[in-house]
CSV table of C-alpha atoms in Angstrom, one decimal:
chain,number,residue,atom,x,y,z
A,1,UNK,CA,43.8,-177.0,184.0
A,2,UNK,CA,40.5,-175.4,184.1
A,3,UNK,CA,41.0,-171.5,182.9
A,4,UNK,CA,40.0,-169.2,186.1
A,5,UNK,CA,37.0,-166.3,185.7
A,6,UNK,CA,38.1,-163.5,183.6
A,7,UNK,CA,38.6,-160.6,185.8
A,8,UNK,CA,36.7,-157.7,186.0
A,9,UNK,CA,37.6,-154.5,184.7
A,10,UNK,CA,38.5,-152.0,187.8
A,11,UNK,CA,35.1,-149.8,188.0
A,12,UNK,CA,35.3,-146.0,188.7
A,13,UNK,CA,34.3,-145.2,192.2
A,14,UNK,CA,31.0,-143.8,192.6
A,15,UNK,CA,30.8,-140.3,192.7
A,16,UNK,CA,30.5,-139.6,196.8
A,17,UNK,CA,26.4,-139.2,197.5
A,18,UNK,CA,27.8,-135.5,199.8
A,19,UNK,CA,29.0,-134.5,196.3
A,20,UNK,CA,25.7,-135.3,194.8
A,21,UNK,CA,23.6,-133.6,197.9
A,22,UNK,CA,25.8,-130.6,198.0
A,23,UNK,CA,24.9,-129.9,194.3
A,24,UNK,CA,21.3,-130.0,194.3
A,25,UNK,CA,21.3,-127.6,197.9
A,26,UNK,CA,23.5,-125.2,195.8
A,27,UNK,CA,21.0,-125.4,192.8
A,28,UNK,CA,18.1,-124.7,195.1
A,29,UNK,CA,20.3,-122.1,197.3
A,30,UNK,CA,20.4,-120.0,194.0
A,31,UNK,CA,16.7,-119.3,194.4
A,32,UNK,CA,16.2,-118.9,198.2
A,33,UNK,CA,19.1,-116.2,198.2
A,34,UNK,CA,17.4,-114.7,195.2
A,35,UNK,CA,14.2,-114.7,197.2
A,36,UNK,CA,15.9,-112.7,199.9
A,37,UNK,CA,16.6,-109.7,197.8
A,38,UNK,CA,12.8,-109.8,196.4
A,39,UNK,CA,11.4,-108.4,200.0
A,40,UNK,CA,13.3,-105.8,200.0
A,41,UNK,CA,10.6,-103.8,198.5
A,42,UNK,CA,8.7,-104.3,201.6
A,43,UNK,CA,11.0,-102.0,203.0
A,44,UNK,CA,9.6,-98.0,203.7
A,45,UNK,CA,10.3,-96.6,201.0
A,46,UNK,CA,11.0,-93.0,202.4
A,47,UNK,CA,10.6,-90.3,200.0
A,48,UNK,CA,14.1,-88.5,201.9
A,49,UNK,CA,15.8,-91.0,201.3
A,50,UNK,CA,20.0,-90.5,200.5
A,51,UNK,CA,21.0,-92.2,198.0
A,52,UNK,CA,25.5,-92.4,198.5
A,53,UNK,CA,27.6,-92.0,195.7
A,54,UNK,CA,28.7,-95.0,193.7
A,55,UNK,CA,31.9,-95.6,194.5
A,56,UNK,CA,31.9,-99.4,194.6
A,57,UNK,CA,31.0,-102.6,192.3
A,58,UNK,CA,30.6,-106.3,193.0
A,59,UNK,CA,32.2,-109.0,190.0
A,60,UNK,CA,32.0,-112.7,189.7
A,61,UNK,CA,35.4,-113.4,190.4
A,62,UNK,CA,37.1,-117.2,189.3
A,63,UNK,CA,37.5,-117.9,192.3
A,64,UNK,CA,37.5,-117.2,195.8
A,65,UNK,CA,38.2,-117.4,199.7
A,66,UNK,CA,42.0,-118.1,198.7
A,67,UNK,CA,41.1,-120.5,195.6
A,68,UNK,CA,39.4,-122.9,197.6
A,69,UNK,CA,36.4,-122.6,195.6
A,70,UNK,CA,36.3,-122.1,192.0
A,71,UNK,CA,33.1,-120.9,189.7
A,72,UNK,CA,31.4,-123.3,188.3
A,73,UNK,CA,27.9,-121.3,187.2
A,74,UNK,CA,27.7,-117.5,186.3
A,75,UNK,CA,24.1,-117.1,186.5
A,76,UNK,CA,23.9,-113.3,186.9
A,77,UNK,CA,22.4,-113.0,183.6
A,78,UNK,CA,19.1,-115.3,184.2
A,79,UNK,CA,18.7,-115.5,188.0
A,80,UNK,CA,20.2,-111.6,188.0
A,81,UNK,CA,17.8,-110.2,186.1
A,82,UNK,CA,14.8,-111.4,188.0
A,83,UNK,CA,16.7,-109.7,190.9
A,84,UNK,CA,17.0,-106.6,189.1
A,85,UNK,CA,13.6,-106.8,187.3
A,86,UNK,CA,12.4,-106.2,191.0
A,87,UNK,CA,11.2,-103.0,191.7
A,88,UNK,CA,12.8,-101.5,194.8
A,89,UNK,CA,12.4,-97.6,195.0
A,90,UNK,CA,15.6,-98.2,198.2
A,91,UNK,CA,18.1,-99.2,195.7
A,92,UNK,CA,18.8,-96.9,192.0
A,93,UNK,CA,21.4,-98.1,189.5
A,94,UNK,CA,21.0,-101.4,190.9
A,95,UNK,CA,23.1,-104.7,189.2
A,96,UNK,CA,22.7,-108.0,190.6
A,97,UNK,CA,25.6,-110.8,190.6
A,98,UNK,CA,24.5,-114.1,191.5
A,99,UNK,CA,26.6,-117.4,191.0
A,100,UNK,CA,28.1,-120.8,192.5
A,101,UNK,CA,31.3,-122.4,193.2
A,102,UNK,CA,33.0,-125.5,194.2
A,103,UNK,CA,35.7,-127.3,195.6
A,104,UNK,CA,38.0,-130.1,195.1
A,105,UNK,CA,36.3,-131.4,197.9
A,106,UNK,CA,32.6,-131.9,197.2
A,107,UNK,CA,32.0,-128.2,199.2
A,108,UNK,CA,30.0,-125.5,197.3
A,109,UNK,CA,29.6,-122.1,198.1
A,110,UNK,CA,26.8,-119.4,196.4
A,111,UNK,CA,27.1,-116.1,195.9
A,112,UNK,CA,23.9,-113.7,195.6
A,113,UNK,CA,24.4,-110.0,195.5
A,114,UNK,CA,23.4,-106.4,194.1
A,115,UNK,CA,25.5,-103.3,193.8
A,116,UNK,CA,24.0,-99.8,192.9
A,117,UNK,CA,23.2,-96.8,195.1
A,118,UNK,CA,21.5,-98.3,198.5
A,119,UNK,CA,19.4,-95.9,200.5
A,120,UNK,CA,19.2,-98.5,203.6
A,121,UNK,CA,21.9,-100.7,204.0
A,122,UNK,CA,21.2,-101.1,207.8
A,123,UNK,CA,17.6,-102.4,207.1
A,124,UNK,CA,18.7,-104.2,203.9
A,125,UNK,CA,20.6,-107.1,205.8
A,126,UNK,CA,18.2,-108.4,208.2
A,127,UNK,CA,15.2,-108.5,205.6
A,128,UNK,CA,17.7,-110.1,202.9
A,129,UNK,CA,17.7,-112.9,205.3
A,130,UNK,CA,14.7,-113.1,206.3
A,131,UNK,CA,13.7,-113.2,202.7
A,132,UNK,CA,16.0,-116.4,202.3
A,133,UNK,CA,14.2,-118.1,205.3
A,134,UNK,CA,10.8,-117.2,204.0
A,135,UNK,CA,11.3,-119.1,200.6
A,136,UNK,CA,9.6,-121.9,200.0
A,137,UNK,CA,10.6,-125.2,201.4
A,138,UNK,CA,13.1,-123.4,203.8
A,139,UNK,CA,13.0,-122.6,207.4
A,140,UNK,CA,14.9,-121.0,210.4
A,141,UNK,CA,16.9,-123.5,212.7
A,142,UNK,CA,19.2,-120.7,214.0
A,143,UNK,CA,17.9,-117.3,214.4
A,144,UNK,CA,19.7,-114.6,213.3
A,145,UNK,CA,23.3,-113.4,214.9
A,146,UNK,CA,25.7,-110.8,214.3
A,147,UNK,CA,29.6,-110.8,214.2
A,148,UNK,CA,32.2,-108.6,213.2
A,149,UNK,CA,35.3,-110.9,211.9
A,150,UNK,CA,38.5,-109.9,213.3
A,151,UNK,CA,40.3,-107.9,210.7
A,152,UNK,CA,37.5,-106.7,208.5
A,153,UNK,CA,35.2,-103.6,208.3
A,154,UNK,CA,31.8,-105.0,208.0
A,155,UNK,CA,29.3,-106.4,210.3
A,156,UNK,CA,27.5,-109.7,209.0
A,157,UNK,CA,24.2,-111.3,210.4
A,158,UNK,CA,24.3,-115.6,209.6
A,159,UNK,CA,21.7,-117.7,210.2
A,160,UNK,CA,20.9,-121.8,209.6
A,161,UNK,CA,17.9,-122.3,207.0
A,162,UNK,CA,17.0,-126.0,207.1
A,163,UNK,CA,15.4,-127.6,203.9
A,164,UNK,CA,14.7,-131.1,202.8
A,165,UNK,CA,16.6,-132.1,199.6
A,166,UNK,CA,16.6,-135.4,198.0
A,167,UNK,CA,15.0,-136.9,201.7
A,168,UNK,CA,17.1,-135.5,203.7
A,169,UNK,CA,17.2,-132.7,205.9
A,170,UNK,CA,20.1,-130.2,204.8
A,171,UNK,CA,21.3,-126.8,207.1
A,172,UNK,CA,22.9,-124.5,205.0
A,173,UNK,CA,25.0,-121.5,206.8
A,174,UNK,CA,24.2,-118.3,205.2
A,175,UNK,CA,25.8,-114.6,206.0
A,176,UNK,CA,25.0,-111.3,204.5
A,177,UNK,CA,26.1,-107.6,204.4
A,178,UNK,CA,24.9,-104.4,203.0
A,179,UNK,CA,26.6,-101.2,202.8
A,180,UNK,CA,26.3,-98.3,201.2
A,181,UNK,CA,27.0,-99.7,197.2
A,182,UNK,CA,27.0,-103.5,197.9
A,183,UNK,CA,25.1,-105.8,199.5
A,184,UNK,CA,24.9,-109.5,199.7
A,185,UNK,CA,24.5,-112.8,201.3
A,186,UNK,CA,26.8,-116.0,201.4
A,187,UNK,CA,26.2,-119.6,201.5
A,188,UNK,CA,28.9,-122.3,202.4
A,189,UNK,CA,28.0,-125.9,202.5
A,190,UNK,CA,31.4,-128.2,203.2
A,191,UNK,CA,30.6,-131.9,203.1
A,192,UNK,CA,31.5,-132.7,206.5
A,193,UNK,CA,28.6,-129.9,207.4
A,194,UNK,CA,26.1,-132.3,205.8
A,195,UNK,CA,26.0,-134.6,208.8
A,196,UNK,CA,26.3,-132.1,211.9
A,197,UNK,CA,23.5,-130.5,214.2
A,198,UNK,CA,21.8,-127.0,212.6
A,199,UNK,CA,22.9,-125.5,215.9
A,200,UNK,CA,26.6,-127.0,215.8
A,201,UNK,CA,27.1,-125.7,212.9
A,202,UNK,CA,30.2,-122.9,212.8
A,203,UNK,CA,28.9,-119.8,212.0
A,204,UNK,CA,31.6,-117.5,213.1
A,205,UNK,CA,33.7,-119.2,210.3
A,206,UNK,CA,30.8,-118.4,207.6
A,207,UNK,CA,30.7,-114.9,208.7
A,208,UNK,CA,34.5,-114.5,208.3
A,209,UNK,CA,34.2,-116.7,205.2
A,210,UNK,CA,31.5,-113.6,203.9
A,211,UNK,CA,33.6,-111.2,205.2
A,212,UNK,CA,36.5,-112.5,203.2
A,213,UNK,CA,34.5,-113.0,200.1
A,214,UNK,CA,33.2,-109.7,200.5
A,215,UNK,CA,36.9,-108.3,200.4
A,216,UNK,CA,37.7,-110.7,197.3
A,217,UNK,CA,34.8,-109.5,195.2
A,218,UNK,CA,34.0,-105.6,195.9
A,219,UNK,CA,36.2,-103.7,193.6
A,220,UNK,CA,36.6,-100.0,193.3
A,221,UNK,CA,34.9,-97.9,190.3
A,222,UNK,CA,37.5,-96.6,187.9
């Protein structure tokens, strides 16, 4: 009797090409949301401004919106400084917190932020954003919208920036706040995003997704 083919050792699956896609955006969402803070300076400067009290801090917590996303790079040190290397007469004491997380699902979500003294929260949002859409490579593919999630005390402007990553055309959701000590934006990317319309895109869930993030990460000064 002849002796069949050996078999062939089981091979591990492939890791799943929205995992791989979802990791470079996040890598190249890092600098676009770092971009955003960078035209701030382009706001008036206004020698009266009021600078509030610091009464509240931002931290890089280990995980967030209910441990569905866990940190995975801390990067506040490297792409932090540059944010706080930027000179920005509207902000004193400013500290930046940038960094990404991801979830058992291939999603990823990026954090960039700055806490300090704000003189002009109110301006600060909309030019953080248009900052992000300005960076190179990205553009708008939904405008800018407000929303006020249901149960929280912020207002958040989300938009769509498209870019092309690896050959394909990716539309990453981003939200972002300011008040009077924090202010930052918020990127989530779920794989099942990767293949839908810019416009169909759920934006009301990334601004409560922010909004939650927001309440996860700004701690009180001791």
């Amino acid at each position: 009797m002849q002796a069949g083919w050996p078999q062939q050792p089981p091979q591990a699956p492939r890791k799943k090409r929205s995992g791989l896609v979802v990791g470079i955006v996040a890598g190249a969402l890092v600098a676009v949301m770092a971009v955003g803070f960078g035209v701030y300076k382009l706001i008036d400067k206004g020698a009266d401004a009021v600078f509030p009290e610091a009464t509240h801090k931002l931290v890089v917590e280990k995980a967030v919106l209910d441990g569905e996303f866990t940190l995975t790079k801390d990067v506040s040190d490297t792409e932090g400084k540059q944010i706080e290397d930027t000179p920005d007469p509207s902000i004193r004491d400013g500290r930046a917190v940038v960094a990404q997380y991801g979830s058992e699902e291939n999603g990823m979500l990026v954090l960039s932020g700055m806490y300090g003294r704000l003189a002009a929260p109110d301006l600060m949002t909309g030019k953080m954003l248009e900052g992000a859409a300005g960076a190179e490579g990205a553009t708008v593919a939904v405008p800018p919208k407000e929303f006020t999630p249901d149960g929280y005390d912020i207002t958040v402007e989300c938009q769509v920036v498209q870019s092309k990553e690896i050959g394909l055309t990716v539309n990453s959701p981003m939200c972002a706040w300011s008040d009077g000590n924090t202010a930052g934006m918020v990127a989530v990317l779920r794989p099942d995003d990767l293949s839908k319309d810019a416009k169909s895109l759920d934006l009301a869930r990334t601004a409560e997704d922010t909004a939650k993030v927001r309440s996860e990460i700004r701690k009180p000064i001791s």
